[in-house]
Amino acid sequence: MNAENLIALLIAAPLLGAAVLLLGGRRLDGVGHWIGTLLSTASFVFGVILFADLLGRNAEHRTLTQHLWTWISVGSFQADVTFRLDQLSMTFVLLITGVGSLIHVYSIGYMEHDERRRRFFGYLNLFLAAMLLLVLADNYLLLYVGWEGVGLASYLLIGFWQHKPSAATAAKKAFLVNRVGDMGLSIAIMLMFTTFGTFAFGPVFSHVGDASEGKLTAIGLMLLLAACGKSAQVPLQSWLGDAMEGPTPVSALIHAATMVTAGVYLIVRSGDVFNAAPDAQLVVTVVGAVTLLFGAIVGCAKDDIKKALAGSTMSQIGYMVLAAGLGPIGYVFAIMHLVTHGFFKAGLFLGAGSVMHGMNDEVDMRKYGGLRKYMPVTFITFGLGYLAIIGFPGLSGFFSKDKIIEAAFAKGGTEGWILGACALLGAAITAFYMTRVMLMTFFGEERWRNQPTRSPQAPSAEPAAEHHGEHAEPHPHESPKVMTIPMIVLAVGSVFGGAFFSIGDRFLHWLEPVTGHSEGDSPLSAATVTGATMVCLVIGVGIAYVQYGRRPVPAVAPRGSLLTRAARRDLLQDDFNHVVLVRGGEHLTRSLVYVDHTLVDGVVNGTAAGFGGLSGRLRKLQNGYARSYAVSMFGGAALLVAATLLMRAV
Amino acid sequence: MSFPLLTATAALPAVGAIATAAVPAARRTAAKWLALVVSLATLVLAVVVLVRFDPDGARYQLTESHPWIADFGVRYDLGVDGIAAVLIALTALLIPFIVLAGWHDADPLETGSKRWRPTQGFFALILAVEAMVIISFESTDVFLFYIFFEAMLIPMYFLIGGFGDRAHEHGEEAASTQRSYAAVKFLLYNLVGGLIMLAAVIGLYVVAGNFSLTEIAQARANGSLHMATSTERWLFLGFFFAFAVKAPLWPLHTWLPNAMQESTAPVAVLITAVVDKVGTFAMLRYCLQLFPEASKWATPVILVLAVIGIIYGALLAVGQRDIKRLVAYASISHFGFIILGIFAMTSQGQSGATLYMVNHGISTAALMLVAGFLISRRGSRLIADYGGVQKVAPVLAGTFLIGGLATLSLPGLAPFVSEFLVLVGTFTRYPAIGIVATFGIVLAALYTLVLYQRTMTGPVKPEVSAMPDLRARELVVVAPLIVLLIFLGVYPKPVTDIVNPAVKQTMSDVHKTDPKPEAEAAK
């Protein structure tokens, strides 16, 4: 069997799982989670087989394609269901199915008490299938199917506890904000079609030279809009924080490790287009730099552990987008950071889930403290993820983030300095907020003693707490093995992944044939950048230690500075949305309903009345006399006959 | 003489209608079964039409031709092109579901209220509409088309005015008044459109000397029939106005929300998914073929009206409190897309528009029929009266969500293919209009998901806590529609293969070719 033919199976396995679990009904309740985990793992195994196959080939021959059928064909518009597996999509396949399978395993324990666990696993499998389609598609329209498919899975999973209005609202918001991004993808595809006559990867990339720069810039910006929606980049970032309403494994898989990085994939995949559109690239880097600071600042102010991590995710993806905007200097490192981030952020989220699991689903870090004694495995794995994300020397984040900061400086010119400075500043803030999370959760006083968790005014994310009884003091405990083992595996990846990829530039050599690579021209030596990064790291950790390690953490959040208060409210993004979009929209639709009822209806009816006194007849007919109706029908018929006879006479 | 397949396809439901109406009052259930069997048999005939139709063959196939009113040159001419064949199949496909979904909609009330017309009548009227819609698609004689285009108003009028939802917020009396208002409004709007069209039909006869679509179109194409520019424009406007009322195009749409709101869900589906399609179909066939120059002349205005309709319909859908009105405004938005695709004058636009007619029929049927099942359980059409249904009736909620996702054109489901084709077909010629129309996809997500959120999620309202999930009959209605939505979403080729050659012909009628890609044109 040719390796190509295996590609479809990567998608087919989880798709089958989703179909079986969602259509199977209650009789599968007892085994649903095993079916889901099995098929997810099967997809991972196919991935490993294909990976081995690719490794056995020359670097230039590592692109496999599989054509299944012609999807749409109208005139010159041709869309095929064709998959492309190359080094870039292979990397994603392993990340998606690998982390995905671990999170399936974790969810067996995490969702054990949820009566809708089967459905949960069905949605997870659906997500995997859609995400794999997204990264394996060989043309933009097929990619679009995966793109919105993951959006659907995300919608279903954020709103998994739909009886909670906040979850339902968050799910809807995520879908809507993403739809704005999807508009960008639609327009980009249409622009490609009018420019190149196709939107398949190969032909588009090879004909980039035939298009004007203006067109390419437009395509690039529209792709960026799409990426902003999916990857929660400014200005379409507002949905990610709310998305934490979903169960924590979902936050780990979809809203940290895989789906939210799809925007980075899109930009890197479209590298040939961006390389020829420097203006679009500049905007990409600006979006990345702004978001990496935006997310980091929000992450500093949140007391909800998941929302703090969500701010962090936004910020880390900002790094990736920044790197992707740098062009061939940055593509490889964008993806490398994406993969290492997949390890440590998924691990951090699973750790957060484990903490919540042991704490009656409390999410407020001000009600944590000193948990390291009670949850040693969680503490260690979370701690390793923490060290990885802040870029502690030798761990994953150290290698991947450092490379991005170097690359930012290497862009050269004023831009290089500004972007590099932003990236450095981001590193300091990252160190600060992650240290804060670490200290508030695992160190310090045991603030959960003698106080009931889950005050009714501030219901937390996880409604499973209803089962535990609301007002009991929590008894922190370690999670079962089915949950801790995935955490341990991810922690191992967080520790060694970066070094493994970087030694001998393994990752670079692997990905370079697809993305291309250039060194750039850095005004600073690599050692200088690393040194500066270390200084930032120490400063960030130091400030956090002074504020949250040395002093006791108040159980009730202090009022805080203007910036803190704004950051708690996600830098007022929702307030803006509410006033401009929600309120404005409500006024608009309400007035339109009025206009439609009075003006449009009235004018059309009135015009008709003006022509033939119809409104009078309307009123008469309204009384329900079938007789007058019949009369008018006969009137019409008579008119018809008279008219035709008249025509004959003429 | 070969078997008159097209006549049979239209005659079968017509005969079935009479037979159903003739079933004695006591045998109500037999009438229902009869209607169902007839509609299924019609579906079989429609499938035979599809199979017998050769996409690469002549433009009109399975033709039948007989003189009818010789004095006026009216002929009984039938024939189908790819577009008509597909739409006949859509009609025949939906009717059995409409019949099955409306199984109990016309049962007499326990109180013995006289307001409910006999069950037999309800099903006979549905079959009558089916027959007339099918023959409208089949007709290649302008006058023959006109007669049935108008005549279908009669059964529709009685279906809207005579049968409504049982429960009504303001009581039975108010419901009855509102129903008749909706029915009369429907009738008057369409009659006015029809009368204007009649004038144009007669005008066409004066100019052309006969009513044959094929002959006139041919004469137009080879130049033997010349029309003065102003004549052509007036005649075009006469035809177009009637079709724009029926489609409906903004701002002639206001009859549709009333009609769909007041009729039962299956009848609402009949209006929007079946009858209205005759309007968009006729634009494609009659306006473009008979008056190509005038069509091009009017294109800018029509495109603007269509795009207004897309955005306006969607915004109004967002603002609705009534589930059925919401679906009606969503349909107005979708009709904007169809008309946009037709007048973009590209092959993607027109094939997309035809496919859109099919997909909109299926997706609206899925959404509206499930909405109808929901409404029949709670006895209210108001969105605010629901909440948390997902918890008590997960299958109902799941199918409702899929119907909604189809309505918002989720990729992977059928409507995405047609919507994207229309958008791209518009964009290649009119980028600005294409971009504005694209905003429609965000608004569609808004009204659909808001509807789902308010009705299905959140805490369970006490009034819905005992709501039963979908019953077997209801599942039989919904499941095949969902299967079709998925199938045509991943493999629309069977439909586009039939439609594409017909669209190619229409494109050559209006002397238009697809714009070339820029990179190619630059060389």
mmCIF file of N, CA, C and O in Angstrom, chain A residues 69 71-74 116 119 148 152 155 162-163 168-169 172 175-176 179 183 190 194-195 197 215 589 592-593 596 600-601 604-605 614 618 622 629 643 647-648, chain B residues 71-72 154 181 185 187-189 192 202 206 251 253-254 312 315-316 329 347-348 390 408 411 428 438 441 446 449 452-453 457-459 489-490 492 500 517-519:
data_model
loop_
_atom_site.group_PDB
_atom_site.id
_atom_site.type_symbol
_atom_site.label_atom_id
_atom_site.label_comp_id
_atom_site.label_asym_id
_atom_site.label_seq_id
_atom_site.Cartn_x
_atom_site.Cartn_y
_atom_site.Cartn_z
ATOM 1 N N TRP A 69 -11.676 13.086 -4.782
ATOM 2 C CA TRP A 69 -12.699 13.303 -5.806
ATOM 3 C C TRP A 69 -12.784 14.786 -6.133
ATOM 4 O O TRP A 69 -12.250 15.624 -5.407
ATOM 5 N N TRP A 71 -14.611 18.025 -6.083
ATOM 6 C CA TRP A 71 -15.642 18.517 -5.171
ATOM 7 C C TRP A 71 -16.590 19.456 -5.916
ATOM 8 O O TRP A 71 -17.773 19.161 -6.060
ATOM 9 N N ILE A 72 -16.064 20.564 -6.411
ATOM 10 C CA ILE A 72 -16.906 21.522 -7.119
ATOM 11 C C ILE A 72 -16.260 21.806 -8.465
ATOM 12 O O ILE A 72 -15.053 22.029 -8.536
ATOM 13 N N SER A 73 -17.073 21.801 -9.512
ATOM 14 C CA SER A 73 -16.533 22.113 -10.822
ATOM 15 C C SER A 73 -17.578 22.885 -11.615
ATOM 16 O O SER A 73 -18.581 22.332 -12.039
ATOM 17 N N VAL A 74 -17.367 24.183 -11.755
ATOM 18 C CA VAL A 74 -18.269 25.016 -12.545
ATOM 19 C C VAL A 74 -17.415 25.947 -13.388
ATOM 20 O O VAL A 74 -16.684 26.779 -12.856
ATOM 21 N N ARG A 116 -22.845 13.442 30.045
ATOM 22 C CA ARG A 116 -22.779 13.555 28.588
ATOM 23 C C ARG A 116 -21.350 13.332 28.085
ATOM 24 O O ARG A 116 -20.930 13.919 27.098
ATOM 25 N N ARG A 119 -20.884 12.250 24.367
ATOM 26 C CA ARG A 119 -21.025 13.348 23.429
ATOM 27 C C ARG A 119 -19.754 14.214 23.411
ATOM 28 O O ARG A 119 -19.302 14.666 22.367
ATOM 29 N N GLU A 148 -13.685 26.128 9.210
ATOM 30 C CA GLU A 148 -14.960 26.338 9.891
ATOM 31 C C GLU A 148 -15.366 25.102 10.674
ATOM 32 O O GLU A 148 -16.114 25.198 11.643
ATOM 33 N N LEU A 152 -16.749 25.028 14.364
ATOM 34 C CA LEU A 152 -17.958 24.371 14.849
ATOM 35 C C LEU A 152 -17.654 23.535 16.093
ATOM 36 O O LEU A 152 -18.369 23.607 17.098
ATOM 37 N N TYR A 155 -17.210 25.733 18.926
ATOM 38 C CA TYR A 155 -18.519 26.233 19.357
ATOM 39 C C TYR A 155 -19.229 25.197 20.236
ATOM 40 O O TYR A 155 -19.755 25.518 21.308
ATOM 41 N N GLN A 162 -24.268 23.713 28.103
ATOM 42 C CA GLN A 162 -25.111 24.754 27.533
ATOM 43 C C GLN A 162 -26.189 25.262 28.475
ATOM 44 O O GLN A 162 -26.787 26.291 28.210
ATOM 45 N N HIS A 163 -26.453 24.517 29.535
ATOM 46 C CA HIS A 163 -27.482 25.021 30.438
ATOM 47 C C HIS A 163 -27.005 26.267 31.163
ATOM 48 O O HIS A 163 -27.797 26.980 31.751
ATOM 49 N N ALA A 168 -23.173 29.285 26.843
ATOM 50 C CA ALA A 168 -23.842 29.410 25.550
ATOM 51 C C ALA A 168 -23.462 30.723 24.877
ATOM 52 O O ALA A 168 -23.228 30.781 23.664
ATOM 53 N N THR A 169 -23.387 31.781 25.681
ATOM 54 C CA THR A 169 -23.035 33.084 25.118
ATOM 55 C C THR A 169 -21.597 33.078 24.607
ATOM 56 O O THR A 169 -21.302 33.594 23.520
ATOM 57 N N LYS A 172 -21.334 31.224 21.297
ATOM 58 C CA LYS A 172 -21.862 32.009 20.178
ATOM 59 C C LYS A 172 -20.883 33.118 19.798
ATOM 60 O O LYS A 172 -20.621 33.360 18.624
ATOM 61 N N PHE A 175 -17.950 31.819 17.793
ATOM 62 C CA PHE A 175 -18.299 31.517 16.408
ATOM 63 C C PHE A 175 -18.446 32.805 15.599
ATOM 64 O O PHE A 175 -17.972 32.908 14.467
ATOM 65 N N LEU A 176 -19.099 33.792 16.197
ATOM 66 C CA LEU A 176 -19.353 35.032 15.457
ATOM 67 C C LEU A 176 -18.066 35.780 15.156
ATOM 68 O O LEU A 176 -17.860 36.238 14.031
ATOM 69 N N ARG A 179 -16.375 34.153 12.503
ATOM 70 C CA ARG A 179 -17.001 34.363 11.198
ATOM 71 C C ARG A 179 -16.500 35.635 10.537
ATOM 72 O O ARG A 179 -16.389 35.713 9.315
ATOM 73 N N MET A 183 -14.800 35.686 6.869
ATOM 74 C CA MET A 183 -15.068 36.588 5.754
ATOM 75 C C MET A 183 -13.768 36.908 5.029
ATOM 76 O O MET A 183 -13.717 36.958 3.807
ATOM 77 N N MET A 190 -11.597 34.356 -3.056
ATOM 78 C CA MET A 190 -12.168 34.970 -4.261
ATOM 79 C C MET A 190 -11.110 35.792 -4.998
ATOM 80 O O MET A 190 -11.039 35.777 -6.227
ATOM 81 N N THR A 194 -9.856 35.308 -8.864
ATOM 82 C CA THR A 194 -9.862 36.325 -9.930
ATOM 83 C C THR A 194 -8.441 36.650 -10.383
ATOM 84 O O THR A 194 -8.248 37.119 -11.488
ATOM 85 N N THR A 195 -7.472 36.415 -9.528
ATOM 86 C CA THR A 195 -6.098 36.744 -9.911
ATOM 87 C C THR A 195 -5.430 35.595 -10.649
ATOM 88 O O THR A 195 -4.812 35.783 -11.690
ATOM 89 N N GLY A 197 -7.022 32.367 -11.192
ATOM 90 C CA GLY A 197 -7.922 31.387 -11.781
ATOM 91 C C GLY A 197 -7.948 30.080 -11.009
ATOM 92 O O GLY A 197 -8.517 29.093 -11.462
ATOM 93 N N LYS A 215 -2.498 43.260 -5.501
ATOM 94 C CA LYS A 215 -3.379 42.101 -5.325
ATOM 95 C C LYS A 215 -2.845 41.188 -4.230
ATOM 96 O O LYS A 215 -3.597 40.707 -3.371
ATOM 97 N N THR A 589 -31.188 46.952 14.301
ATOM 98 C CA THR A 589 -32.184 45.952 13.911
ATOM 99 C C THR A 589 -33.572 46.378 14.365
ATOM 100 O O THR A 589 -34.540 46.207 13.652
ATOM 101 N N LEU A 592 -34.846 48.876 12.052
ATOM 102 C CA LEU A 592 -35.171 48.277 10.755
ATOM 103 C C LEU A 592 -36.488 47.510 10.814
ATOM 104 O O LEU A 592 -37.264 47.538 9.858
ATOM 105 N N VAL A 593 -36.714 46.821 11.925
ATOM 106 C CA VAL A 593 -37.984 46.102 12.061
ATOM 107 C C VAL A 593 -39.139 47.092 11.942
ATOM 108 O O VAL A 593 -40.129 46.855 11.258
ATOM 109 N N ASP A 596 -39.380 48.344 8.335
ATOM 110 C CA ASP A 596 -39.942 47.341 7.445
ATOM 111 C C ASP A 596 -41.452 47.272 7.604
ATOM 112 O O ASP A 596 -42.185 47.153 6.638
ATOM 113 N N VAL A 600 -41.567 50.287 4.494
ATOM 114 C CA VAL A 600 -41.480 49.480 3.276
ATOM 115 C C VAL A 600 -42.833 48.866 2.954
ATOM 116 O O VAL A 600 -43.363 49.011 1.852
ATOM 117 N N ASP A 601 -43.406 48.205 3.949
ATOM 118 C CA ASP A 601 -44.718 47.593 3.754
ATOM 119 C C ASP A 601 -45.730 48.659 3.362
ATOM 120 O O ASP A 601 -46.498 48.500 2.428
ATOM 121 N N VAL A 604 -45.157 50.153 -0.216
ATOM 122 C CA VAL A 604 -45.543 49.237 -1.285
ATOM 123 C C VAL A 604 -47.058 49.084 -1.338
ATOM 124 O O VAL A 604 -47.672 49.189 -2.393
ATOM 125 N N ASN A 605 -47.642 48.897 -0.170
ATOM 126 C CA ASN A 605 -49.110 48.803 -0.142
ATOM 127 C C ASN A 605 -49.737 50.087 -0.646
ATOM 128 O O ASN A 605 -50.713 50.075 -1.394
ATOM 129 N N LEU A 614 -56.292 49.410 -4.222
ATOM 130 C CA LEU A 614 -56.181 48.038 -3.723
ATOM 131 C C LEU A 614 -56.363 47.932 -2.225
ATOM 132 O O LEU A 614 -56.833 46.917 -1.728
ATOM 133 N N LEU A 618 -58.282 45.399 -0.203
ATOM 134 C CA LEU A 618 -57.572 44.583 0.777
ATOM 135 C C LEU A 618 -58.384 44.495 2.054
ATOM 136 O O LEU A 618 -58.575 43.433 2.620
ATOM 137 N N GLN A 622 -60.128 41.200 3.591
ATOM 138 C CA GLN A 622 -59.632 40.727 4.860
ATOM 139 C C GLN A 622 -60.749 40.124 5.698
ATOM 140 O O GLN A 622 -60.518 39.330 6.581
ATOM 141 N N TYR A 629 -63.249 37.251 -3.111
ATOM 142 C CA TYR A 629 -62.004 36.728 -3.675
ATOM 143 C C TYR A 629 -62.286 36.110 -5.042
ATOM 144 O O TYR A 629 -61.613 36.395 -6.032
ATOM 145 N N ALA A 643 -58.528 40.983 -23.029
ATOM 146 C CA ALA A 643 -57.286 41.523 -23.567
ATOM 147 C C ALA A 643 -56.831 40.727 -24.778
ATOM 148 O O ALA A 643 -56.430 41.296 -25.801
ATOM 149 N N MET A 647 -56.412 41.883 -28.648
ATOM 150 C CA MET A 647 -55.190 41.725 -29.419
ATOM 151 C C MET A 647 -55.504 41.138 -30.792
ATOM 152 O O MET A 647 -54.940 41.552 -31.803
ATOM 153 N N ARG A 648 -56.433 40.186 -30.788
ATOM 154 C CA ARG A 648 -56.829 39.556 -32.052
ATOM 155 C C ARG A 648 -57.411 40.618 -32.989
ATOM 156 O O ARG A 648 -57.106 40.635 -34.169
ATOM 157 N N ASP B 71 -56.140 29.579 -32.007
ATOM 158 C CA ASP B 71 -56.451 30.954 -32.396
ATOM 159 C C ASP B 71 -55.428 31.939 -31.864
ATOM 160 O O ASP B 71 -55.118 32.942 -32.486
ATOM 161 N N PHE B 72 -54.960 31.677 -30.668
ATOM 162 C CA PHE B 72 -54.017 32.617 -30.047
ATOM 163 C C PHE B 72 -52.582 32.125 -30.139
ATOM 164 O O PHE B 72 -51.691 32.693 -29.526
ATOM 165 N N ILE B 154 -54.126 30.140 -6.211
ATOM 166 C CA ILE B 154 -55.429 29.776 -5.627
ATOM 167 C C ILE B 154 -55.271 28.738 -4.516
ATOM 168 O O ILE B 154 -55.674 28.999 -3.379
ATOM 169 N N TYR B 181 -55.600 37.966 6.726
ATOM 170 C CA TYR B 181 -54.829 39.124 6.267
ATOM 171 C C TYR B 181 -53.601 38.659 5.484
ATOM 172 O O TYR B 181 -53.319 39.145 4.399
ATOM 173 N N LYS B 185 -52.954 39.296 1.584
ATOM 174 C CA LYS B 185 -51.768 40.059 1.207
ATOM 175 C C LYS B 185 -50.933 39.263 0.188
ATOM 176 O O LYS B 185 -50.490 39.797 -0.828
ATOM 177 N N LEU B 187 -52.013 37.033 -1.807
ATOM 178 C CA LEU B 187 -52.748 36.958 -3.067
ATOM 179 C C LEU B 187 -52.647 38.262 -3.849
ATOM 180 O O LEU B 187 -52.365 38.274 -5.044
ATOM 181 N N LEU B 188 -52.861 39.370 -3.156
ATOM 182 C CA LEU B 188 -52.887 40.650 -3.861
ATOM 183 C C LEU B 188 -51.514 41.000 -4.424
ATOM 184 O O LEU B 188 -51.394 41.436 -5.563
ATOM 185 N N TYR B 189 -50.497 40.823 -3.609
ATOM 186 C CA TYR B 189 -49.156 41.100 -4.116
ATOM 187 C C TYR B 189 -48.899 40.315 -5.392
ATOM 188 O O TYR B 189 -48.448 40.844 -6.401
ATOM 189 N N VAL B 192 -51.127 41.328 -8.420
ATOM 190 C CA VAL B 192 -50.684 42.555 -9.079
ATOM 191 C C VAL B 192 -49.485 42.253 -9.967
ATOM 192 O O VAL B 192 -49.429 42.660 -11.127
ATOM 193 N N ILE B 202 -48.888 39.614 -23.221
ATOM 194 C CA ILE B 202 -49.638 40.004 -24.416
ATOM 195 C C ILE B 202 -48.762 40.866 -25.332
ATOM 196 O O ILE B 202 -48.743 40.697 -26.553
ATOM 197 N N VAL B 206 -47.748 40.320 -29.244
ATOM 198 C CA VAL B 206 -47.895 41.323 -30.308
ATOM 199 C C VAL B 206 -46.588 41.444 -31.087
ATOM 200 O O VAL B 206 -46.576 41.472 -32.318
ATOM 201 N N PRO B 251 -37.670 45.641 -2.488
ATOM 202 C CA PRO B 251 -38.559 45.828 -1.340
ATOM 203 C C PRO B 251 -39.950 45.229 -1.531
ATOM 204 O O PRO B 251 -40.909 45.724 -0.948
ATOM 205 N N HIS B 253 -40.914 42.327 -0.611
ATOM 206 C CA HIS B 253 -40.859 41.093 0.170
ATOM 207 C C HIS B 253 -41.884 41.021 1.296
ATOM 208 O O HIS B 253 -42.018 39.966 1.893
ATOM 209 N N THR B 254 -42.583 42.106 1.597
ATOM 210 C CA THR B 254 -43.272 42.145 2.890
ATOM 211 C C THR B 254 -44.437 41.168 3.021
ATOM 212 O O THR B 254 -44.913 40.929 4.122
ATOM 213 N N TYR B 312 -30.358 43.344 4.433
ATOM 214 C CA TYR B 312 -31.584 43.788 5.088
ATOM 215 C C TYR B 312 -32.347 42.588 5.671
ATOM 216 O O TYR B 312 -32.775 42.614 6.825
ATOM 217 N N LEU B 315 -30.476 41.351 8.717
ATOM 218 C CA LEU B 315 -30.600 42.228 9.888
ATOM 219 C C LEU B 315 -31.988 42.104 10.505
ATOM 220 O O LEU B 315 -32.147 42.084 11.722
ATOM 221 N N LEU B 316 -32.993 42.012 9.634
ATOM 222 C CA LEU B 316 -34.346 41.886 10.176
ATOM 223 C C LEU B 316 -34.546 40.541 10.860
ATOM 224 O O LEU B 316 -35.254 40.446 11.860
ATOM 225 N N TYR B 329 -37.412 35.977 7.134
ATOM 226 C CA TYR B 329 -36.447 37.026 6.777
ATOM 227 C C TYR B 329 -35.114 36.416 6.349
ATOM 228 O O TYR B 329 -34.432 36.950 5.471
ATOM 229 N N SER B 347 -20.785 32.003 -15.031
ATOM 230 C CA SER B 347 -21.239 30.616 -14.916
ATOM 231 C C SER B 347 -21.260 30.181 -13.456
ATOM 232 O O SER B 347 -22.161 29.453 -13.034
ATOM 233 N N GLN B 348 -20.286 30.675 -12.656
ATOM 234 C CA GLN B 348 -20.316 30.316 -11.225
ATOM 235 C C GLN B 348 -21.554 30.908 -10.561
ATOM 236 O O GLN B 348 -22.204 30.267 -9.741
ATOM 237 N N GLN B 390 -32.605 21.922 24.683
ATOM 238 C CA GLN B 390 -31.536 20.956 24.431
ATOM 239 C C GLN B 390 -31.485 19.886 25.513
ATOM 240 O O GLN B 390 -31.215 18.732 25.236
ATOM 241 N N LEU B 408 -26.763 28.903 7.884
ATOM 242 C CA LEU B 408 -25.640 29.844 7.899
ATOM 243 C C LEU B 408 -24.508 29.383 6.985
ATOM 244 O O LEU B 408 -23.405 29.909 7.021
ATOM 245 N N PRO B 411 -19.422 25.277 5.874
ATOM 246 C CA PRO B 411 -18.750 24.420 4.896
ATOM 247 C C PRO B 411 -18.891 22.954 5.276
ATOM 248 O O PRO B 411 -18.806 22.599 6.449
ATOM 249 N N THR B 428 -16.076 38.005 -9.274
ATOM 250 C CA THR B 428 -15.224 38.094 -10.457
ATOM 251 C C THR B 428 -15.635 39.259 -11.351
ATOM 252 O O THR B 428 -14.822 39.807 -12.064
ATOM 253 N N THR B 438 -20.686 39.408 1.170
ATOM 254 C CA THR B 438 -19.981 38.510 2.083
ATOM 255 C C THR B 438 -20.312 38.821 3.548
ATOM 256 O O THR B 438 -20.256 37.930 4.398
ATOM 257 N N ILE B 441 -22.633 36.552 5.498
ATOM 258 C CA ILE B 441 -22.308 35.296 6.176
ATOM 259 C C ILE B 441 -22.116 35.507 7.674
ATOM 260 O O ILE B 441 -22.358 34.615 8.462
ATOM 261 N N LEU B 446 -25.123 35.173 13.018
ATOM 262 C CA LEU B 446 -25.723 35.868 14.162
ATOM 263 C C LEU B 446 -27.177 35.440 14.377
ATOM 264 O O LEU B 446 -27.544 34.979 15.463
ATOM 265 N N LEU B 449 -27.467 31.555 15.329
ATOM 266 C CA LEU B 449 -26.965 31.141 16.638
ATOM 267 C C LEU B 449 -27.718 31.816 17.774
ATOM 268 O O LEU B 449 -27.883 31.234 18.839
ATOM 269 N N TYR B 452 -30.747 29.738 18.129
ATOM 270 C CA TYR B 452 -30.442 28.476 18.815
ATOM 271 C C TYR B 452 -30.197 28.719 20.295
ATOM 272 O O TYR B 452 -30.712 27.996 21.146
ATOM 273 N N GLN B 453 -29.422 29.741 20.587
ATOM 274 C CA GLN B 453 -29.092 30.001 21.990
ATOM 275 C C GLN B 453 -30.356 30.269 22.813
ATOM 276 O O GLN B 453 -30.537 29.720 23.885
ATOM 277 N N THR B 457 -30.648 26.577 24.562
ATOM 278 C CA THR B 457 -29.678 26.518 25.649
ATOM 279 C C THR B 457 -30.210 27.250 26.883
ATOM 280 O O THR B 457 -31.327 27.754 26.887
ATOM 281 N N GLY B 458 -29.372 27.289 27.887
ATOM 282 C CA GLY B 458 -29.758 27.968 29.122
ATOM 283 C C GLY B 458 -30.557 27.044 30.026
ATOM 284 O O GLY B 458 -30.754 25.870 29.731
ATOM 285 N N PRO B 459 -31.013 27.595 31.154
ATOM 286 C CA PRO B 459 -31.809 26.791 32.089
ATOM 287 C C PRO B 459 -33.114 26.350 31.425
ATOM 288 O O PRO B 459 -33.655 27.062 30.585
ATOM 289 N N GLY B 489 -23.238 18.541 0.199
ATOM 290 C CA GLY B 489 -22.168 19.420 0.674
ATOM 291 C C GLY B 489 -20.802 18.896 0.294
ATOM 292 O O GLY B 489 -19.893 19.662 -0.004
ATOM 293 N N VAL B 490 -20.658 17.568 0.313
ATOM 294 C CA VAL B 490 -19.348 17.012 -0.026
ATOM 295 C C VAL B 490 -19.286 16.545 -1.480
ATOM 296 O O VAL B 490 -18.210 16.386 -2.031
ATOM 297 N N PRO B 492 -21.466 17.745 -4.583
ATOM 298 C CA PRO B 492 -22.556 18.409 -5.325
ATOM 299 C C PRO B 492 -22.508 18.130 -6.826
ATOM 300 O O PRO B 492 -23.377 18.586 -7.560
ATOM 301 N N ASN B 500 -24.736 22.713 -15.234
ATOM 302 C CA ASN B 500 -23.709 23.489 -15.954
ATOM 303 C C ASN B 500 -23.989 23.715 -17.444
ATOM 304 O O ASN B 500 -23.870 24.845 -17.918
ATOM 305 N N PRO B 517 -8.941 35.276 -15.469
ATOM 306 C CA PRO B 517 -8.093 35.644 -14.333
ATOM 307 C C PRO B 517 -7.077 36.705 -14.746
ATOM 308 O O PRO B 517 -6.583 36.674 -15.865
ATOM 309 N N GLU B 518 -6.780 37.586 -13.826
ATOM 310 C CA GLU B 518 -5.911 38.715 -14.153
ATOM 311 C C GLU B 518 -4.526 38.289 -14.605
ATOM 312 O O GLU B 518 -3.980 38.811 -15.563
ATOM 313 N N ALA B 519 -3.953 37.339 -13.872
ATOM 314 C CA ALA B 519 -2.589 36.936 -14.194
ATOM 315 C C ALA B 519 -2.521 36.412 -15.622
ATOM 316 O O ALA B 519 -1.564 36.625 -16.336
#
